[in-house]
Amino acid sequence: MIMAKVIGNVWATRKDDALNGLKFLAVKPMDYCKEGDAPTFIAADIVGAGIGETVLVTKGSSARKVLGKDGIPIDAAIVGIIDMVEVEKAYPE
Amino acid sequence: MIMAKVIGNVWATRKDDALNGLKFLAVKPMDYCKEGDAPTFIAADIVGAGIGETVLVTKGSSARKVLGKDGIPIDAAIVGIIDMVEVEKAYPE
Amino acid sequence: MIMAKVIGNVWATRKDDALNGLKFLAVKPMDYCKEGDAPTFIAADIVGAGIGETVLVTKGSSARKVLGKDGIPIDAAIVGIIDMVEVEKAYPE
Amino acid sequence: MIMAKVIGNVWATRKDDALNGLKFLAVKPMDYCKEGDAPTFIAADIVGAGIGETVLVTKGSSARKVLGKDGIPIDAAIVGIIDMVEVEKAYPE
Amino acid sequence: MIMAKVIGNVWATRKDDALNGLKFLAVKPMDYCKEGDAPTFIAADIVGAGIGETVLVTKGSSARKVLGKDGIPIDAAIVGIIDMVEVEKAYPE
């Protein structure tokens, strides 16, 4: 999984029927050890995340597991809100 | 999922039989937070996207879910047309 | 999927039994929008592609769908020969 | 799989129910052949790894296999503690 | 699949029970067209590869297909020993 910041909302009226009712958010990956330059992407949100929150994102086929059925064409899902990451002082960078 | 721009049409006469009838489009990933340099790729289109439109693309095994059957050898599918992405001012870059 | 150029043949005598009879080709990814520097890789060929041809390559679990059975350990397959990619003048780069 | 260093603990109170009871750790990929700059990520731990330990991490759908059931939305799991990697002198870099 | 060089042995005493009996090797990806800088990773070996040999590596869920059962948490497997890659003179770089 990765840690990411929610940066925006995504609207798509015309889409695959299986995606109806899902909320899509734009997220930016975060990295503790360097200036993050990983590209932003879009994830389905199932925990009610808001703009600016730090979230736990699962990618790939595992993202489809969040909704209890395997047939939805999503490849990224916000599966948690991260409260804190405690990094040892010996590994700041 | 990623946001991408449709940039072209792809023709392939000789191909796996399971791909017959599918429309393939060349797409370029877009990124809100930096100059995008992610490589272009090819996605099956199931929502009727046109050149220049901004689309939502699902990759990996999840792309196969768009057609209701799991046996088609595609690894990317356009699953929606993006109307708008509303990014908070605090996260422009 | 990605567009790639077939650049060579691969021989492997000692291999997993499930791979017997498959033809393996070295391919180099192509990109319309920048000088491609994506690494070469090896794909199973099921359409009879030749050296120098431009092909459509499916990666990941979807590559296993080309042979009608899911149990073969391949993660990339050439699924089509690309005749033409028509890119709009507005998106040359 | 990749070799990684455990660098921190991750807390997420609000999360998908299927993730309850799992321990999440922040890990940093390690590379023998160059200065590693791969981004940190978060993995579920099933072997009791501690901060500073070198671990074996499985990613993608295979990560879901560690818990004996396929329905948990994780895409990375610590599956072993690495005791030693013996690299031949001919390939130090 | 990718072509890689076997560069070392990996020992992990404490690990997921499903991994017992598997041999793990550190491998370095090889590229015909540029100086390879892809990161090293760890693959399960099922063909008896040795240090210094050039091997064919399958990644992702397909790696689990090498052992005839889908429940083992590995995401990379050495599936063949490469004898030769014949690259056309027109595509040396």
Tab-separated table of C-alpha atoms in Angstrom:
chain	number	residue	atom	x	y	z
A	1	MET	CA	0.000	0.000	0.000
A	2	ILE	CA	1.099	3.578	-0.214
A	3	MET	CA	0.530	6.678	1.851
A	4	ALA	CA	-1.038	9.511	-0.130
A	5	LYS	CA	-2.587	12.939	0.290
A	6	VAL	CA	-6.092	13.544	-1.037
A	7	ILE	CA	-5.852	16.576	-3.333
A	8	GLY	CA	-9.134	16.796	-5.231
A	9	ASN	CA	-12.490	15.475	-6.350
A	10	VAL	CA	-13.107	13.824	-9.702
A	11	TRP	CA	-16.375	13.986	-11.658
A	12	ALA	CA	-17.190	11.618	-14.469
A	13	THR	CA	-20.793	11.488	-15.638
A	14	ARG	CA	-20.336	9.103	-18.519
A	15	LYS	CA	-18.749	5.922	-17.204
A	16	ASP	CA	-18.956	2.162	-16.898
A	17	ASP	CA	-22.234	1.277	-15.131
A	18	ALA	CA	-20.382	-0.707	-12.479
A	19	LEU	CA	-18.768	2.528	-11.258
A	20	ASN	CA	-22.058	4.263	-10.438
A	21	GLY	CA	-22.264	5.399	-6.823
A	22	LEU	CA	-18.527	5.295	-6.242
A	23	LYS	CA	-16.658	8.423	-5.149
A	24	PHE	CA	-13.386	9.135	-6.935
A	25	LEU	CA	-10.603	11.246	-5.463
A	26	ALA	CA	-7.339	12.523	-6.888
A	27	VAL	CA	-4.440	11.543	-4.627
A	28	LYS	CA	-0.729	12.332	-4.500
A	29	PRO	CA	1.715	9.699	-3.189
A	30	MET	CA	3.857	10.722	-0.210
A	31	ASP	CA	7.339	9.521	0.626
A	32	TYR	CA	9.172	9.820	3.947
A	33	CYS	CA	12.601	9.481	2.508
A	34	LYS	CA	12.794	11.869	-0.416
A	35	GLU	CA	10.953	14.631	-2.151
A	36	GLY	CA	8.052	12.770	-3.656
A	37	ASP	CA	7.677	13.056	-7.375
A	38	ALA	CA	5.444	10.061	-7.962
A	39	PRO	CA	2.571	10.946	-10.282
A	40	THR	CA	-0.908	11.689	-8.949
A	41	PHE	CA	-3.632	9.175	-9.640
A	42	ILE	CA	-7.295	8.532	-8.968
A	43	ALA	CA	-8.665	6.184	-6.313
A	44	ALA	CA	-12.139	5.050	-5.311
A	45	ASP	CA	-12.909	6.089	-1.751
A	46	ILE	CA	-14.728	3.727	0.578
A	47	VAL	CA	-13.855	5.256	3.962
A	48	GLY	CA	-15.147	8.799	3.513
A	49	ALA	CA	-11.809	10.574	3.118
A	50	GLY	CA	-11.680	14.336	2.709
A	51	ILE	CA	-9.428	16.770	0.872
A	52	GLY	CA	-6.093	17.146	2.657
A	53	GLU	CA	-6.290	13.902	4.598
A	54	THR	CA	-3.463	11.378	4.569
A	55	VAL	CA	-4.763	8.044	3.397
A	56	LEU	CA	-3.756	4.426	2.913
A	57	VAL	CA	-4.217	3.381	-0.718
A	58	THR	CA	-4.301	-0.162	-2.062
A	59	LYS	CA	-3.580	-0.677	-5.748
A	60	GLY	CA	-4.084	-3.395	-8.331
A	61	SER	CA	-6.492	-6.291	-8.108
A	62	SER	CA	-6.539	-5.920	-4.313
A	63	ALA	CA	-8.417	-2.641	-4.699
A	64	ARG	CA	-11.394	-4.595	-5.946
A	65	LYS	CA	-11.610	-6.434	-2.632
A	66	VAL	CA	-12.867	-3.377	-0.750
A	67	LEU	CA	-16.373	-3.616	-2.041
A	68	GLY	CA	-16.940	-7.269	-1.415
A	69	LYS	CA	-17.379	-8.093	-5.053
A	70	ASP	CA	-14.646	-8.663	-7.549
A	71	GLY	CA	-16.340	-7.364	-10.697
A	72	ILE	CA	-15.784	-3.613	-10.486
A	73	PRO	CA	-13.156	-2.096	-12.823
A	74	ILE	CA	-11.136	-0.101	-10.289
A	75	ASP	CA	-7.400	-0.472	-9.706
A	76	ALA	CA	-6.920	1.802	-6.684
A	77	ALA	CA	-8.920	2.283	-3.488
A	78	ILE	CA	-8.571	4.378	-0.361
A	79	VAL	CA	-8.847	1.763	2.394
A	80	GLY	CA	-7.952	3.796	5.489
A	81	ILE	CA	-7.232	7.206	7.005
A	82	ILE	CA	-3.695	7.315	8.381
A	83	ASP	CA	-3.508	8.772	11.889
A	84	MET	CA	0.230	8.653	12.325
A	85	VAL	CA	3.397	7.126	10.951
A	86	GLU	CA	6.083	6.734	13.584
A	87	VAL	CA	9.477	6.601	11.904
A	88	GLU	CA	12.577	5.707	13.877
A	89	LYS	CA	15.109	8.491	14.208
A	90	ALA	CA	17.747	6.250	12.677
A	91	TYR	CA	15.867	6.216	9.382
A	92	PRO	CA	14.833	9.780	8.722
A	93	GLU	CA	16.077	9.734	5.195
B	1	MET	CA	-6.952	4.699	-11.983
B	2	ILE	CA	-5.251	7.456	-13.880
B	3	MET	CA	-6.408	10.491	-15.769
B	4	ALA	CA	-5.268	10.514	-19.392
B	5	LYS	CA	-5.761	12.362	-22.653
B	6	VAL	CA	-6.855	10.415	-25.723
B	7	ILE	CA	-4.305	11.186	-28.455
B	8	GLY	CA	-4.914	8.728	-31.277
B	9	ASN	CA	-6.514	5.689	-32.828
B	10	VAL	CA	-4.816	2.318	-33.125
B	11	TRP	CA	-5.402	-0.195	-35.917
B	12	ALA	CA	-4.384	-3.835	-35.649
B	13	THR	CA	-5.834	-6.206	-38.210
B	14	ARG	CA	-3.956	-9.316	-37.167
B	15	LYS	CA	-4.688	-9.940	-33.493
B	16	ASP	CA	-5.927	-12.372	-30.862
B	17	ASP	CA	-9.503	-13.377	-31.752
B	18	ALA	CA	-10.747	-12.307	-28.329
B	19	LEU	CA	-9.880	-8.701	-29.212
B	20	ASN	CA	-12.157	-8.518	-32.259
B	21	GLY	CA	-14.700	-5.723	-32.036
B	22	LEU	CA	-12.780	-3.772	-29.403
B	23	LYS	CA	-11.685	-0.185	-30.113
B	24	PHE	CA	-8.135	0.699	-29.102
B	25	LEU	CA	-6.973	4.234	-28.369
B	26	ALA	CA	-3.560	5.702	-27.654
B	27	VAL	CA	-3.635	7.686	-24.399
B	28	LYS	CA	-1.199	9.946	-22.572
B	29	PRO	CA	-1.233	10.050	-18.753
B	30	MET	CA	-1.851	13.473	-17.176
B	31	ASP	CA	-0.552	14.736	-13.858
B	32	TYR	CA	-1.766	17.720	-11.849
B	33	CYS	CA	1.378	18.182	-9.907
B	34	LYS	CA	4.218	18.108	-12.404
B	35	GLU	CA	4.998	18.101	-16.072
B	36	GLY	CA	3.837	14.665	-17.058
B	37	ASP	CA	6.417	12.486	-18.702
B	38	ALA	CA	4.731	9.148	-18.179
B	39	PRO	CA	4.836	7.074	-21.346
B	40	THR	CA	1.824	6.803	-23.645
B	41	PHE	CA	0.029	3.494	-23.805
B	42	ILE	CA	-2.925	1.812	-25.462
B	43	ALA	CA	-6.309	1.214	-23.830
B	44	ALA	CA	-9.499	-0.508	-24.913
B	45	ASP	CA	-12.381	1.947	-25.008
B	46	ILE	CA	-15.794	0.938	-23.760
B	47	VAL	CA	-17.388	4.352	-23.193
B	48	GLY	CA	-17.043	5.877	-26.661
B	49	ALA	CA	-14.228	8.325	-25.920
B	50	GLY	CA	-12.970	10.673	-28.632
B	51	ILE	CA	-9.615	12.214	-29.513
B	52	GLY	CA	-8.737	15.021	-27.093
B	53	GLU	CA	-11.064	13.915	-24.323
B	54	THR	CA	-9.854	13.469	-20.754
B	55	VAL	CA	-10.589	9.962	-19.587
B	56	LEU	CA	-10.436	7.694	-16.552
B	57	VAL	CA	-8.290	4.640	-17.269
B	58	THR	CA	-8.176	1.434	-15.242
B	59	LYS	CA	-5.106	-0.777	-15.592
B	60	GLY	CA	-4.151	-4.340	-14.799
B	61	SER	CA	-6.515	-7.216	-14.215
B	62	SER	CA	-9.270	-4.750	-13.302
B	63	ALA	CA	-9.397	-3.622	-16.928
B	64	ARG	CA	-10.820	-7.003	-17.843
B	65	LYS	CA	-13.831	-6.371	-15.613
B	66	VAL	CA	-15.299	-3.781	-17.972
B	67	LEU	CA	-16.616	-6.277	-20.430
B	68	GLY	CA	-18.292	-8.588	-17.996
B	69	LYS	CA	-16.050	-11.492	-18.841
B	70	ASP	CA	-12.610	-12.115	-17.525
B	71	GLY	CA	-11.080	-13.888	-20.506
B	72	ILE	CA	-10.003	-11.009	-22.743
B	73	PRO	CA	-6.255	-10.202	-22.900
B	74	ILE	CA	-6.390	-6.456	-22.224
B	75	ASP	CA	-4.551	-4.694	-19.408
B	76	ALA	CA	-5.945	-1.154	-19.751
B	77	ALA	CA	-9.458	0.160	-20.348
B	78	ILE	CA	-11.074	3.574	-20.607
B	79	VAL	CA	-13.886	3.340	-18.061
B	80	GLY	CA	-15.143	6.936	-17.945
B	81	ILE	CA	-15.003	10.439	-19.419
B	82	ILE	CA	-13.754	12.912	-16.826
B	83	ASP	CA	-15.894	16.069	-16.611
B	84	MET	CA	-13.878	17.895	-14.037
B	85	VAL	CA	-11.204	17.482	-11.382
B	86	GLU	CA	-11.556	20.012	-8.573
B	87	VAL	CA	-8.183	20.425	-6.872
B	88	GLU	CA	-7.876	22.377	-3.639
B	89	LYS	CA	-5.862	25.577	-3.890
B	90	ALA	CA	-3.618	24.343	-1.121
B	91	TYR	CA	-2.376	21.505	-3.325
B	92	PRO	CA	-1.718	23.040	-6.715
B	93	GLU	CA	1.688	21.501	-7.045
C	1	MET	CA	-1.376	-2.388	-23.506
C	2	ILE	CA	1.745	-0.921	-24.989
C	3	MET	CA	3.119	-0.528	-28.470
C	4	ALA	CA	6.522	-2.150	-28.923
C	5	LYS	CA	9.047	-3.066	-31.579
C	6	VAL	CA	10.185	-6.689	-31.876
C	7	ILE	CA	13.980	-6.638	-31.680
C	8	GLY	CA	15.117	-10.233	-31.215
C	9	ASN	CA	14.551	-13.909	-30.579
C	10	VAL	CA	15.047	-15.579	-27.212
C	11	TRP	CA	16.166	-19.170	-26.700
C	12	ALA	CA	15.767	-20.981	-23.399
C	13	THR	CA	16.193	-24.757	-23.450
C	14	ARG	CA	15.875	-25.358	-19.732
C	15	LYS	CA	12.562	-23.928	-18.582
C	16	ASP	CA	9.278	-24.545	-16.819
C	17	ASP	CA	7.431	-27.337	-18.638
C	18	ALA	CA	4.366	-25.156	-19.097
C	19	LEU	CA	6.410	-22.883	-21.374
C	20	ASN	CA	7.267	-25.589	-23.906
C	21	GLY	CA	6.145	-24.727	-27.423
C	22	LEU	CA	5.862	-21.017	-26.763
C	23	LYS	CA	7.901	-18.545	-28.815
C	24	PHE	CA	9.604	-15.762	-26.892
C	25	LEU	CA	10.610	-12.447	-28.422
C	26	ALA	CA	12.580	-9.495	-27.057
C	27	VAL	CA	10.599	-6.279	-27.487
C	28	LYS	CA	11.313	-2.595	-26.958
C	29	PRO	CA	8.498	-0.278	-25.839
C	30	MET	CA	7.729	2.672	-28.137
C	31	ASP	CA	6.391	6.065	-27.132
C	32	TYR	CA	4.829	8.703	-29.381
C	33	CYS	CA	5.490	11.577	-27.084
C	34	LYS	CA	9.112	11.319	-26.047
C	35	GLU	CA	12.310	9.487	-26.745
C	36	GLY	CA	11.542	6.085	-25.390
C	37	ASP	CA	13.854	4.819	-22.710
C	38	ALA	CA	11.629	2.146	-21.249
C	39	PRO	CA	13.559	-1.079	-20.734
C	40	THR	CA	13.286	-3.966	-23.174
C	41	PHE	CA	11.503	-7.088	-22.029
C	42	ILE	CA	10.466	-10.522	-23.220
C	43	ALA	CA	6.978	-11.458	-24.418
C	44	ALA	CA	5.356	-14.686	-25.551
C	45	ASP	CA	4.183	-14.387	-29.148
C	46	ILE	CA	0.853	-15.851	-30.192
C	47	VAL	CA	0.244	-13.949	-33.438
C	48	GLY	CA	3.380	-14.831	-35.385
C	49	ALA	CA	5.189	-11.504	-35.118
C	50	GLY	CA	8.519	-10.975	-36.834
C	51	ILE	CA	11.649	-8.964	-36.092
C	52	GLY	CA	11.073	-5.265	-36.734
C	53	GLU	CA	7.299	-5.401	-36.554
C	54	THR	CA	5.319	-3.035	-34.335
C	55	VAL	CA	3.183	-5.013	-31.945
C	56	LEU	CA	0.515	-4.662	-29.291
C	57	VAL	CA	1.679	-6.159	-25.996
C	58	THR	CA	-0.505	-7.055	-23.013
C	59	LYS	CA	1.191	-7.363	-19.627
C	60	GLY	CA	0.372	-8.843	-16.248
C	61	SER	CA	-2.219	-11.488	-15.511
C	62	SER	CA	-4.058	-10.531	-18.708
C	63	ALA	CA	-1.194	-11.991	-20.748
C	64	ARG	CA	-2.216	-15.426	-19.538
C	65	LYS	CA	-5.606	-15.036	-21.189
C	66	VAL	CA	-4.189	-15.364	-24.709
C	67	LEU	CA	-3.773	-19.073	-24.559
C	68	GLY	CA	-7.175	-19.940	-23.214
C	69	LYS	CA	-5.802	-21.384	-20.019
C	70	ASP	CA	-4.752	-19.469	-16.983
C	71	GLY	CA	-1.993	-21.720	-15.690
C	72	ILE	CA	1.011	-20.641	-17.758
C	73	PRO	CA	3.680	-18.514	-16.017
C	74	ILE	CA	3.954	-15.670	-18.538
C	75	ASP	CA	3.449	-11.997	-17.721
C	76	ALA	CA	3.639	-10.458	-21.208
C	77	ALA	CA	2.167	-11.503	-24.554
C	78	ILE	CA	2.141	-10.104	-28.065
C	79	VAL	CA	-1.582	-10.005	-28.864
C	80	GLY	CA	-1.619	-8.088	-32.145
C	81	ILE	CA	0.372	-6.573	-35.017
C	82	ILE	CA	-0.179	-2.818	-35.158
C	83	ASP	CA	-0.932	-1.555	-38.666
C	84	MET	CA	-1.153	2.124	-37.869
C	85	VAL	CA	-1.512	4.601	-35.041
C	86	GLU	CA	-3.238	7.804	-36.144
C	87	VAL	CA	-2.253	10.594	-33.772
C	88	GLU	CA	-3.994	13.968	-33.942
C	89	LYS	CA	-1.787	16.854	-35.021
C	90	ALA	CA	-2.687	18.681	-31.840
C	91	TYR	CA	-0.903	16.031	-29.764
C	92	PRO	CA	2.379	15.383	-31.494
C	93	GLU	CA	4.374	15.674	-28.342
D	1	MET	CA	9.861	-9.986	-4.130
D	2	ILE	CA	12.034	-7.182	-2.892
D	3	MET	CA	14.362	-6.706	0.032
D	4	ALA	CA	13.387	-3.767	2.239
D	5	LYS	CA	14.213	-2.139	5.556
D	6	VAL	CA	11.442	-1.613	8.094
D	7	ILE	CA	11.484	2.088	8.995
D	8	GLY	CA	8.313	2.789	10.927
D	9	ASN	CA	4.886	1.940	12.289
D	10	VAL	CA	1.634	3.049	10.701
D	11	TRP	CA	-1.600	3.767	12.580
D	12	ALA	CA	-4.966	3.991	10.892
D	13	THR	CA	-8.028	3.892	13.114
D	14	ARG	CA	-10.625	4.446	10.434
D	15	LYS	CA	-10.209	1.747	7.799
D	16	ASP	CA	-11.832	-1.031	5.814
D	17	ASP	CA	-13.175	-3.636	8.262
D	18	ALA	CA	-11.223	-6.397	6.556
D	19	LEU	CA	-7.986	-4.719	7.675
D	20	ASN	CA	-8.757	-4.898	11.401
D	21	GLY	CA	-6.098	-6.740	13.365
D	22	LEU	CA	-3.410	-6.360	10.733
D	23	LYS	CA	-0.133	-4.597	11.561
D	24	PHE	CA	1.122	-2.098	8.992
D	25	LEU	CA	4.755	-1.078	8.662
D	26	ALA	CA	6.489	1.534	6.544
D	27	VAL	CA	9.317	-0.037	4.540
D	28	LYS	CA	12.083	1.273	2.309
D	29	PRO	CA	13.274	-0.838	-0.647
D	30	MET	CA	16.981	-1.768	-0.678
D	31	ASP	CA	19.162	-2.344	-3.713
D	32	TYR	CA	22.543	-4.062	-3.851
D	33	CYS	CA	23.661	-2.457	-7.045
D	34	LYS	CA	22.995	1.234	-6.690
D	35	GLU	CA	21.973	3.887	-4.240
D	36	GLY	CA	18.373	3.023	-3.657
D	37	ASP	CA	15.896	5.750	-4.395
D	38	ALA	CA	12.784	3.641	-4.705
D	39	PRO	CA	9.898	5.195	-2.790
D	40	THR	CA	8.883	3.941	0.644
D	41	PHE	CA	5.595	2.104	0.948
D	42	ILE	CA	3.411	0.350	3.482
D	43	ALA	CA	3.172	-3.412	3.954
D	44	ALA	CA	1.104	-5.681	6.160
D	45	ASP	CA	3.338	-7.684	8.480
D	46	ILE	CA	2.614	-11.341	9.162
D	47	VAL	CA	5.985	-12.496	10.482
D	48	GLY	CA	6.473	-10.112	13.401
D	49	ALA	CA	9.125	-7.869	11.863
D	50	GLY	CA	10.659	-5.037	13.896
D	51	ILE	CA	11.992	-1.590	13.085
D	52	GLY	CA	15.387	-1.817	11.409
D	53	GLU	CA	15.042	-5.396	10.240
D	54	THR	CA	15.668	-6.414	6.639
D	55	VAL	CA	12.621	-8.113	5.243
D	56	LEU	CA	11.323	-9.956	2.203
D	57	VAL	CA	8.265	-8.193	0.766
D	58	THR	CA	5.766	-9.630	-1.707
D	59	LYS	CA	3.658	-7.215	-3.711
D	60	GLY	CA	0.501	-7.310	-5.761
D	61	SER	CA	-2.184	-9.977	-5.636
D	62	SER	CA	0.354	-12.412	-4.172
D	63	ALA	CA	0.392	-10.387	-0.956
D	64	ARG	CA	-3.158	-11.513	-0.304
D	65	LYS	CA	-2.014	-15.125	-0.177
D	66	VAL	CA	-0.241	-14.703	3.158
D	67	LEU	CA	-3.374	-14.754	5.203
D	68	GLY	CA	-4.985	-17.777	3.680
D	69	LYS	CA	-7.930	-15.875	2.343
D	70	ASP	CA	-8.045	-13.851	-0.807
D	71	GLY	CA	-10.515	-11.159	0.183
D	72	ILE	CA	-8.355	-8.663	2.082
D	73	PRO	CA	-7.486	-5.395	0.289
D	74	ILE	CA	-3.716	-5.382	0.785
D	75	ASP	CA	-1.156	-5.175	-2.018
D	76	ALA	CA	2.079	-5.665	-0.065
D	77	ALA	CA	3.054	-8.070	2.718
D	78	ILE	CA	6.192	-8.796	4.691
D	79	VAL	CA	6.605	-12.551	4.219
D	80	GLY	CA	10.042	-13.165	5.738
D	81	ILE	CA	12.974	-11.791	7.714
D	82	ILE	CA	16.135	-11.857	5.604
D	83	ASP	CA	19.128	-13.304	7.449
D	84	MET	CA	21.704	-12.817	4.740
D	85	VAL	CA	22.138	-12.140	1.062
D	86	GLU	CA	25.338	-13.623	-0.316
D	87	VAL	CA	26.336	-11.733	-3.443
D	88	GLU	CA	29.149	-13.015	-5.636
D	89	LYS	CA	32.207	-10.810	-5.752
D	90	ALA	CA	31.905	-10.603	-9.515
D	91	TYR	CA	28.602	-8.740	-9.197
D	92	PRO	CA	29.107	-6.166	-6.482
D	93	GLU	CA	27.712	-3.362	-8.518
E	1	MET	CA	9.001	-11.465	-18.655
E	2	ILE	CA	12.412	-9.960	-18.204
E	3	MET	CA	15.956	-11.158	-18.713
E	4	ALA	CA	18.049	-10.973	-15.555
E	5	LYS	CA	21.402	-12.027	-14.153
E	6	VAL	CA	21.498	-14.111	-10.973
E	7	ILE	CA	23.755	-12.257	-8.535
E	8	GLY	CA	23.288	-13.876	-5.138
E	9	ASN	CA	21.616	-16.205	-2.694
E	10	VAL	CA	19.049	-15.108	-0.125
E	11	TRP	CA	18.533	-16.696	3.277
E	12	ALA	CA	15.424	-16.144	5.366
E	13	THR	CA	14.858	-18.498	8.281
E	14	ARG	CA	11.767	-16.847	9.694
E	15	LYS	CA	9.164	-16.698	6.946
E	16	ASP	CA	5.631	-17.532	5.860
E	17	ASP	CA	5.172	-21.310	6.095
E	18	ALA	CA	4.084	-21.500	2.466
E	19	LEU	CA	7.580	-20.413	1.426
E	20	ASN	CA	9.375	-23.328	3.079
E	21	GLY	CA	11.470	-25.331	0.657
E	22	LEU	CA	11.669	-22.594	-1.952
E	23	LYS	CA	15.046	-21.252	-3.062
E	24	PHE	CA	15.331	-17.470	-3.341
E	25	LEU	CA	17.874	-15.716	-5.530
E	26	ALA	CA	18.800	-12.061	-5.934
E	27	VAL	CA	18.615	-11.042	-9.602
E	28	LYS	CA	19.529	-7.957	-11.586
E	29	PRO	CA	17.464	-7.004	-14.660
E	30	MET	CA	19.358	-6.746	-17.947
E	31	ASP	CA	18.573	-4.487	-20.874
E	32	TYR	CA	19.879	-4.757	-24.437
E	33	CYS	CA	19.267	-1.168	-25.331
E	34	LYS	CA	20.725	0.894	-22.534
E	35	GLU	CA	22.831	0.695	-19.430
E	36	GLY	CA	20.521	-1.116	-17.087
E	37	ASP	CA	19.717	0.651	-13.876
E	38	ALA	CA	16.594	-1.259	-12.922
E	39	PRO	CA	16.692	-2.237	-9.265
E	40	THR	CA	17.649	-5.729	-8.170
E	41	PHE	CA	14.941	-7.935	-6.724
E	42	ILE	CA	14.393	-11.407	-5.340
E	43	ALA	CA	12.852	-14.309	-7.242
E	44	ALA	CA	11.929	-17.867	-6.351
E	45	ASP	CA	13.913	-20.329	-8.451
E	46	ILE	CA	12.246	-23.416	-9.852
E	47	VAL	CA	14.693	-24.343	-12.610
E	48	GLY	CA	17.914	-24.684	-10.637
E	49	ALA	CA	19.622	-21.490	-11.755
E	50	GLY	CA	23.137	-20.670	-10.568
E	51	ILE	CA	25.008	-17.476	-9.766
E	52	GLY	CA	25.988	-15.655	-12.956
E	53	GLU	CA	23.432	-17.323	-15.193
E	54	THR	CA	21.092	-15.318	-17.408
E	55	VAL	CA	17.525	-16.187	-16.605
E	56	LEU	CA	13.957	-15.573	-17.698
E	57	VAL	CA	11.905	-14.091	-14.857
E	58	THR	CA	8.114	-13.885	-14.648
E	59	LYS	CA	6.601	-11.339	-12.284
E	60	GLY	CA	3.253	-10.685	-10.668
E	61	SER	CA	0.464	-13.184	-10.208
E	62	SER	CA	1.883	-15.260	-13.065
E	63	ALA	CA	4.859	-16.154	-10.865
E	64	ARG	CA	2.534	-18.197	-8.702
E	65	LYS	CA	1.699	-20.436	-11.646
E	66	VAL	CA	5.120	-22.097	-11.636
E	67	LEU	CA	4.411	-24.321	-8.710
E	68	GLY	CA	1.066	-25.638	-9.810
E	69	LYS	CA	-0.763	-24.108	-6.916
E	70	ASP	CA	-1.913	-20.552	-6.648
E	71	GLY	CA	-1.642	-20.021	-2.899
E	72	ILE	CA	2.025	-19.188	-2.414
E	73	PRO	CA	2.916	-15.537	-1.680
E	74	ILE	CA	5.613	-14.996	-4.311
E	75	ASP	CA	5.540	-12.291	-6.980
E	76	ALA	CA	8.608	-13.239	-9.038
E	77	ALA	CA	9.909	-16.585	-10.307
E	78	ILE	CA	12.815	-17.742	-12.419
E	79	VAL	CA	11.079	-19.819	-15.098
E	80	GLY	CA	13.943	-20.509	-17.525
E	81	ILE	CA	17.669	-20.312	-18.249
E	82	ILE	CA	18.295	-18.127	-21.303
E	83	ASP	CA	20.706	-19.707	-23.787
E	84	MET	CA	20.830	-16.891	-26.265
E	85	VAL	CA	19.079	-13.703	-27.354
E	86	GLU	CA	19.553	-12.996	-31.045
E	87	VAL	CA	19.068	-9.287	-31.663
E	88	GLU	CA	18.874	-7.939	-35.203
E	89	LYS	CA	21.731	-5.691	-36.214
E	90	ALA	CA	19.251	-2.977	-37.052
E	91	TYR	CA	18.226	-2.708	-33.408
E	92	PRO	CA	21.424	-2.759	-31.417
E	93	GLU	CA	20.472	0.222	-29.362
